[in-house]
GROMACS .gro file of C-alpha atoms in nm:
model
  329
    1UNK     CA    1  16.794   5.100   9.319
    2UNK     CA    2  16.438   4.969   9.348
    3UNK     CA    3  16.314   4.716   9.096
    4UNK     CA    4  15.970   4.617   8.981
    5UNK     CA    5  15.833   4.277   9.089
    6UNK     CA    6  15.916   4.000   8.846
    7UNK     CA    7  16.245   4.155   8.729
    8UNK     CA    8  16.603   4.072   8.819
    9UNK     CA    9  16.879   4.283   8.960
   10UNK     CA   10  17.214   4.349   8.798
   11UNK     CA   11  17.367   4.045   8.968
   12UNK     CA   12  17.098   3.815   8.827
   13UNK     CA   13  16.911   3.759   9.153
   14UNK     CA   14  16.539   3.833   9.194
   15UNK     CA   15  16.467   4.116   9.436
   16UNK     CA   16  16.305   4.032   9.764
   17UNK     CA   17  15.926   4.093   9.776
   18UNK     CA   18  15.865   4.326  10.069
   19UNK     CA   19  15.551   4.132  10.159
   20UNK     CA   20  15.568   3.795   9.983
   21UNK     CA   21  15.292   3.639  10.189
   22UNK     CA   22  15.042   3.929  10.157
   23UNK     CA   23  15.040   3.982  10.530
   24UNK     CA   24  14.925   4.346  10.497
   25UNK     CA   25  14.623   4.242  10.298
   26UNK     CA   26  14.541   3.972  10.556
   27UNK     CA   27  14.572   4.230  10.835
   28UNK     CA   28  14.288   4.423  10.668
   29UNK     CA   29  14.483   4.739  10.591
   30UNK     CA   30  14.265   4.936  10.345
   31UNK     CA   31  14.414   5.088  10.037
   32UNK     CA   32  14.403   5.472   9.991
   33UNK     CA   33  14.109   5.460   9.750
   34UNK     CA   34  13.904   5.260   9.997
   35UNK     CA   35  13.989   5.504  10.280
   36UNK     CA   36  13.870   5.797  10.067
   37UNK     CA   37  13.549   5.610   9.986
   38UNK     CA   38  13.482   5.541  10.354
   39UNK     CA   39  13.540   5.906  10.448
   40UNK     CA   40  13.310   6.018  10.168
   41UNK     CA   41  13.037   5.783  10.287
   42UNK     CA   42  13.064   5.923  10.640
   43UNK     CA   43  13.043   6.291  10.531
   44UNK     CA   44  12.724   6.474  10.632
   45UNK     CA   45  12.525   6.576  10.321
   46UNK     CA   46  12.521   6.954  10.262
   47UNK     CA   47  12.143   6.984  10.281
   48UNK     CA   48  12.151   6.863  10.643
   49UNK     CA   49  12.300   7.198  10.746
   50UNK     CA   50  12.011   7.386  10.583
   51UNK     CA   51  11.730   7.187  10.745
   52UNK     CA   52  11.740   7.356  11.091
   53UNK     CA   53  11.722   7.703  10.936
   54UNK     CA   54  11.440   7.594  10.704
   55UNK     CA   55  11.244   7.452  10.996
   56UNK     CA   56  11.277   7.776  11.193
   57UNK     CA   57  11.184   7.980  10.885
   58UNK     CA   58  10.878   7.763  10.821
   59UNK     CA   59  10.757   7.793  11.181
   60UNK     CA   60  10.828   8.166  11.223
   61UNK     CA   61  10.747   8.298  10.873
   62UNK     CA   62  10.574   8.055  10.639
   63UNK     CA   63  10.314   7.912  10.874
   64UNK     CA   64  10.198   8.251  11.015
   65UNK     CA   65  10.184   8.396  10.664
   66UNK     CA   66   9.972   8.112  10.527
   67UNK     CA   67   9.753   8.115  10.838
   68UNK     CA   68   9.702   8.490  10.791
   69UNK     CA   69   9.580   8.432  10.435
   70UNK     CA   70   9.326   8.181  10.568
   71UNK     CA   71   9.210   8.406  10.855
   72UNK     CA   72   9.153   8.693  10.610
   73UNK     CA   73   8.843   8.505  10.493
   74UNK     CA   74   8.708   8.436  10.842
   75UNK     CA   75   8.544   8.623  11.131
   76UNK     CA   76   8.809   8.514  11.381
   77UNK     CA   77   8.823   8.733  11.691
   78UNK     CA   78   9.160   8.607  11.812
   79UNK     CA   79   9.008   8.367  12.064
   80UNK     CA   80   8.814   8.048  12.004
   81UNK     CA   81   8.675   7.921  11.679
   82UNK     CA   82   8.591   8.098  11.358
   83UNK     CA   83   8.380   8.057  11.048
   84UNK     CA   84   8.452   8.137  10.688
   85UNK     CA   85   8.273   8.446  10.558
   86UNK     CA   86   8.422   8.466  10.210
   87UNK     CA   87   8.503   8.817  10.086
   88UNK     CA   88   8.306   9.005  10.354
   89UNK     CA   89   8.621   9.142  10.518
   90UNK     CA   90   8.738   9.289  10.190
   91UNK     CA   91   8.395   9.443  10.124
   92UNK     CA   92   8.409   9.597  10.470
   93UNK     CA   93   8.752   9.736  10.388
   94UNK     CA   94   8.620   9.907  10.076
   95UNK     CA   95   8.338  10.064  10.279
   96UNK     CA   96   8.563  10.167  10.572
   97UNK     CA   97   8.628  10.541  10.543
   98UNK     CA   98   8.905  10.527  10.803
   99UNK     CA   99   9.088  10.255  10.612
  100UNK     CA  100   9.050  10.437  10.281
  101UNK     CA  101   9.181  10.758  10.436
  102UNK     CA  102   9.477  10.563  10.572
  103UNK     CA  103   9.558  10.449  10.218
  104UNK     CA  104   9.584  10.811  10.106
  105UNK     CA  105   9.795  10.899  10.410
  106UNK     CA  106  10.024  10.605  10.344
  107UNK     CA  107  10.078  10.706   9.982
  108UNK     CA  108  10.147  11.073  10.066
  109UNK     CA  109  10.384  10.975  10.344
  110UNK     CA  110  10.567  10.731  10.115
  111UNK     CA  111  10.608  10.984   9.834
  112UNK     CA  112  10.743  11.247  10.074
  113UNK     CA  113  10.986  11.005  10.235
  114UNK     CA  114  11.112  10.859   9.907
  115UNK     CA  115  11.170  11.193   9.734
  116UNK     CA  116  11.312  11.400  10.019
  117UNK     CA  117  11.508  11.125  10.192
  118UNK     CA  118  11.690  11.021   9.876
  119UNK     CA  119  11.753  11.381   9.769
  120UNK     CA  120  11.909  11.463  10.106
  121UNK     CA  121  12.099  11.133  10.107
  122UNK     CA  122  12.249  11.210   9.766
  123UNK     CA  123  12.352  11.559   9.870
  124UNK     CA  124  12.513  11.426  10.188
  125UNK     CA  125  12.697  11.157   9.990
  126UNK     CA  126  12.832  11.416   9.746
  127UNK     CA  127  12.943  11.630  10.039
  128UNK     CA  128  13.130  11.360  10.231
  129UNK     CA  129  13.283  11.212   9.915
  130UNK     CA  130  13.523  11.507   9.895
  131UNK     CA  131  13.869  11.546  10.048
  132UNK     CA  132  13.759  11.742  10.354
  133UNK     CA  133  13.941  11.636  10.673
  134UNK     CA  134  13.624  11.569  10.874
  135UNK     CA  135  13.459  11.343  10.615
  136UNK     CA  136  13.492  11.029  10.829
  137UNK     CA  137  13.340  11.199  11.133
  138UNK     CA  138  13.059  11.345  10.925
  139UNK     CA  139  12.976  11.003  10.781
  140UNK     CA  140  12.940  10.862  11.131
  141UNK     CA  141  12.727  11.154  11.249
  142UNK     CA  142  12.491  11.140  10.950
  143UNK     CA  143  12.454  10.761  10.965
  144UNK     CA  144  12.412  10.734  11.345
  145UNK     CA  145  12.031  10.797  11.356
  146UNK     CA  146  11.971  10.499  11.126
  147UNK     CA  147  12.088  10.253  11.394
  148UNK     CA  148  11.869  10.402  11.669
  149UNK     CA  149  11.539  10.233  11.754
  150UNK     CA  150  11.248  10.396  11.567
  151UNK     CA  151  11.051  10.416  11.892
  152UNK     CA  152  11.335  10.604  12.062
  153UNK     CA  153  11.351  10.842  11.765
  154UNK     CA  154  10.976  10.900  11.790
  155UNK     CA  155  10.997  10.990  12.160
  156UNK     CA  156  11.294  11.217  12.094
  157UNK     CA  157  11.103  11.401  11.824
  158UNK     CA  158  10.795  11.427  12.044
  159UNK     CA  159  11.005  11.657  12.261
  160UNK     CA  160  11.134  11.843  11.953
  161UNK     CA  161  10.769  11.894  11.850
  162UNK     CA  162  10.667  11.998  12.202
  163UNK     CA  163  10.384  12.255  12.165
  164UNK     CA  164  10.513  12.465  12.458
  165UNK     CA  165  10.654  12.799  12.351
  166UNK     CA  166  10.986  12.744  12.524
  167UNK     CA  167  11.061  12.387  12.412
  168UNK     CA  168  11.187  12.220  12.098
  169UNK     CA  169  11.128  12.384  11.762
  170UNK     CA  170  10.893  12.641  11.912
  171UNK     CA  171  11.161  12.749  12.158
  172UNK     CA  172  11.414  12.791  11.874
  173UNK     CA  173  11.166  12.990  11.666
  174UNK     CA  174  11.094  13.218  11.960
  175UNK     CA  175  11.466  13.267  12.027
  176UNK     CA  176  11.537  13.385  11.673
  177UNK     CA  177  11.237  13.615  11.656
  178UNK     CA  178  11.004  13.389  11.457
  179UNK     CA  179  10.757  13.321  11.734
  180UNK     CA  180  10.468  13.369  11.492
  181UNK     CA  181  10.561  13.038  11.325
  182UNK     CA  182  10.511  12.832  11.640
  183UNK     CA  183  10.282  12.535  11.589
  184UNK     CA  184  10.134  12.236  11.763
  185UNK     CA  185  10.327  12.014  11.525
  186UNK     CA  186  10.174  11.679  11.624
  187UNK     CA  187   9.839  11.815  11.739
  188UNK     CA  188   9.750  11.997  11.420
  189UNK     CA  189   9.569  11.764  11.174
  190UNK     CA  190   9.722  11.953  10.882
  191UNK     CA  191  10.080  11.911  11.009
  192UNK     CA  192  10.087  11.579  11.195
  193UNK     CA  193  10.151  11.357  10.890
  194UNK     CA  194  10.426  11.583  10.756
  195UNK     CA  195  10.585  11.606  11.100
  196UNK     CA  196  10.610  11.227  11.107
  197UNK     CA  197  10.755  11.233  10.754
  198UNK     CA  198  11.027  11.476  10.868
  199UNK     CA  199  11.108  11.244  11.157
  200UNK     CA  200  11.150  10.944  10.927
  201UNK     CA  201  11.357  11.142  10.676
  202UNK     CA  202  11.589  11.264  10.952
  203UNK     CA  203  11.644  10.908  11.072
  204UNK     CA  204  11.711  10.736  10.739
  205UNK     CA  205  11.869  11.004  10.519
  206UNK     CA  206  12.207  10.887  10.647
  207UNK     CA  207  12.127  10.532  10.540
  208UNK     CA  208  12.055  10.652  10.187
  209UNK     CA  209  12.380  10.851  10.205
  210UNK     CA  210  12.581  10.535  10.271
  211UNK     CA  211  12.432  10.355   9.970
  212UNK     CA  212  12.493  10.653   9.741
  213UNK     CA  213  12.843  10.691   9.882
  214UNK     CA  214  12.922  10.332   9.788
  215UNK     CA  215  12.801  10.406   9.436
  216UNK     CA  216  13.008  10.725   9.413
  217UNK     CA  217  13.324  10.547   9.519
  218UNK     CA  218  13.267  10.295   9.241
  219UNK     CA  219  13.279  10.561   8.970
  220UNK     CA  220  13.620  10.544   8.796
  221UNK     CA  221  13.830  10.854   8.852
  222UNK     CA  222  13.958  10.827   8.495
  223UNK     CA  223  13.613  10.911   8.359
  224UNK     CA  224  13.600  11.236   8.556
  225UNK     CA  225  13.953  11.326   8.447
  226UNK     CA  226  13.868  11.262   8.083
  227UNK     CA  227  13.550  11.471   8.110
  228UNK     CA  228  13.743  11.752   8.279
  229UNK     CA  229  14.002  11.748   8.001
  230UNK     CA  230  13.720  11.771   7.747
  231UNK     CA  231  13.599  12.088   7.918
  232UNK     CA  232  13.304  11.950   8.116
  233UNK     CA  233  13.207  12.151   8.424
  234UNK     CA  234  13.105  12.020   8.765
  235UNK     CA  235  12.735  11.989   8.677
  236UNK     CA  236  12.807  11.831   8.340
  237UNK     CA  237  13.037  11.572   8.497
  238UNK     CA  238  12.768  11.486   8.750
  239UNK     CA  239  12.491  11.474   8.488
  240UNK     CA  240  12.669  11.270   8.224
  241UNK     CA  241  12.926  11.068   8.422
  242UNK     CA  242  12.826  11.027   8.787
  243UNK     CA  243  12.446  11.012   8.766
  244UNK     CA  244  12.421  10.728   8.508
  245UNK     CA  245  12.669  10.517   8.708
  246UNK     CA  246  12.465  10.571   9.026
  247UNK     CA  247  12.171  10.378   8.878
  248UNK     CA  248  12.225  10.061   9.089
  249UNK     CA  249  12.255  10.265   9.411
  250UNK     CA  250  11.944  10.462   9.317
  251UNK     CA  251  11.753  10.138   9.260
  252UNK     CA  252  11.845  10.009   9.605
  253UNK     CA  253  11.757  10.334   9.781
  254UNK     CA  254  11.425  10.382   9.604
  255UNK     CA  255  11.320  10.023   9.669
  256UNK     CA  256  11.411  10.032  10.039
  257UNK     CA  257  11.254  10.371  10.105
  258UNK     CA  258  10.936  10.283   9.916
  259UNK     CA  259  10.884   9.956  10.102
  260UNK     CA  260  10.969  10.123  10.434
  261UNK     CA  261  10.725  10.406  10.370
  262UNK     CA  262  10.436  10.180  10.269
  263UNK     CA  263  10.463   9.968  10.584
  264UNK     CA  264  10.560  10.248  10.823
  265UNK     CA  265  10.424  10.184  11.174
  266UNK     CA  266  10.662  10.240  11.466
  267UNK     CA  267  10.719  10.613  11.433
  268UNK     CA  268  10.354  10.687  11.354
  269UNK     CA  269  10.215  10.486  11.643
  270UNK     CA  270  10.467  10.612  11.897
  271UNK     CA  271  10.442  10.978  11.794
  272UNK     CA  272  10.074  11.032  11.708
  273UNK     CA  273   9.890  10.699  11.746
  274UNK     CA  274   9.736  10.783  11.410
  275UNK     CA  275   9.595  11.114  11.532
  276UNK     CA  276   9.479  11.370  11.581
  277UNK     CA  277   9.165  11.194  11.469
  278UNK     CA  278   9.272  10.992  11.166
  279UNK     CA  279   9.495  11.257  11.009
  280UNK     CA  280   9.815  11.047  11.036
  281UNK     CA  281   9.659  10.701  11.024
  282UNK     CA  282   9.839  10.451  10.798
  283UNK     CA  283   9.742  10.105  10.685
  284UNK     CA  284   9.982   9.954  10.937
  285UNK     CA  285   9.825  10.140  11.230
  286UNK     CA  286   9.475  10.050  11.109
  287UNK     CA  287   9.546   9.678  11.098
  288UNK     CA  288   9.717   9.696  11.440
  289UNK     CA  289   9.417   9.868  11.601
  290UNK     CA  290   9.165   9.640  11.436
  291UNK     CA  291   9.348   9.338  11.573
  292UNK     CA  292   9.465   9.441  11.920
  293UNK     CA  293   9.220   9.716  12.011
  294UNK     CA  294   8.894   9.603  11.854
  295UNK     CA  295   8.967   9.229  11.844
  296UNK     CA  296   8.883   9.189  11.475
  297UNK     CA  297   9.167   8.959  11.382
  298UNK     CA  298   8.996   8.833  11.068
  299UNK     CA  299   8.941   9.182  10.936
  300UNK     CA  300   9.292   9.295  11.036
  301UNK     CA  301   9.450   9.005  10.848
  302UNK     CA  302   9.247   9.105  10.543
  303UNK     CA  303   9.394   9.456  10.572
  304UNK     CA  304   9.741   9.304  10.615
  305UNK     CA  305   9.692   9.087  10.306
  306UNK     CA  306   9.587   9.387  10.099
  307UNK     CA  307   9.888   9.581  10.227
  308UNK     CA  308  10.127   9.295  10.147
  309UNK     CA  309   9.989   9.258   9.793
  310UNK     CA  310  10.001   9.633   9.740
  311UNK     CA  311  10.364   9.656   9.855
  312UNK     CA  312  10.458   9.359   9.636
  313UNK     CA  313  10.287   9.508   9.329
  314UNK     CA  314  10.445   9.853   9.373
  315UNK     CA  315  10.786   9.700   9.437
  316UNK     CA  316  10.774   9.477   9.128
  317UNK     CA  317  10.668   9.762   8.900
  318UNK     CA  318  10.931   9.990   9.047
  319UNK     CA  319  11.202   9.726   9.025
  320UNK     CA  320  11.124   9.653   8.661
  321UNK     CA  321  11.141  10.021   8.569
  322UNK     CA  322  11.460  10.085   8.763
  323UNK     CA  323  11.634   9.777   8.622
  324UNK     CA  324  11.550   9.894   8.271
  325UNK     CA  325  11.693  10.234   8.360
  326UNK     CA  326  12.017  10.072   8.476
  327UNK     CA  327  12.058   9.911   8.133
  328UNK     CA  328  11.998  10.234   7.942
  329UNK     CA  329  12.193  10.460   8.180
   0.00000   0.00000   0.00000
């Protein structure tokens, strides 16, 4: 039986000290507390892991953004020096009929995309949230366009919108006896913008479906069963049970589709290049052309700054309203 130092054993003898001369201490063997302290001192501080990412973010995002704000008040042409001209770029923007028309096009395109895309996405989510055997396959099919490059989608739809009578939509219309409805879908100034909107809706309706589907699967089944027992029909269960609980999913979808619509560029530029004329021009295509076609980098950054502030303002107002709706829903 072990004994404490300074005590005696049952036979009256003092127990032997395992290290009477303190040899372990003289050998420099650290105690456990000291070892933990040494390891703690040698640990890399957590913020050191964040520094590389912050440096990359500052170089790639922060610096160009701040430089763009500065260039918005200059006459920089993209090459050489520049001089500050105050608010002249913004005055030019207010007097630029093409830019003002692009604002109207951007707003109409955004409204069409937000309303129709989310309506179709909700209907698709309700359809694939049932017990049909092909629901998994349908989810993949509906979501697949969202992962395709927007430029590839634009070129695909340029064939769909082919003005020839035997190709694309016109070919289908002729085959079913509706040849009188054939159109030059991308060449008609009255149809070009809406043709681009249909292209965007087709690509991202499946994305909205996935978000709504996640919201639907979070609705407790017990609530539907209780409503059914109380005599509520299908529409009443959707209106008073499902729809209020879809508020967070609706917030996400409306925010993403609004921001995407306001800054839409790839599909417009690849499909119509803003034409015919300026009928499908958006703010994003205007700032691109001003910078890389006309060499007015100072003016283009002013357009970009206005677009960024406009998107931020719309998003904040929308977010505040939708968050309040989530609380009351």
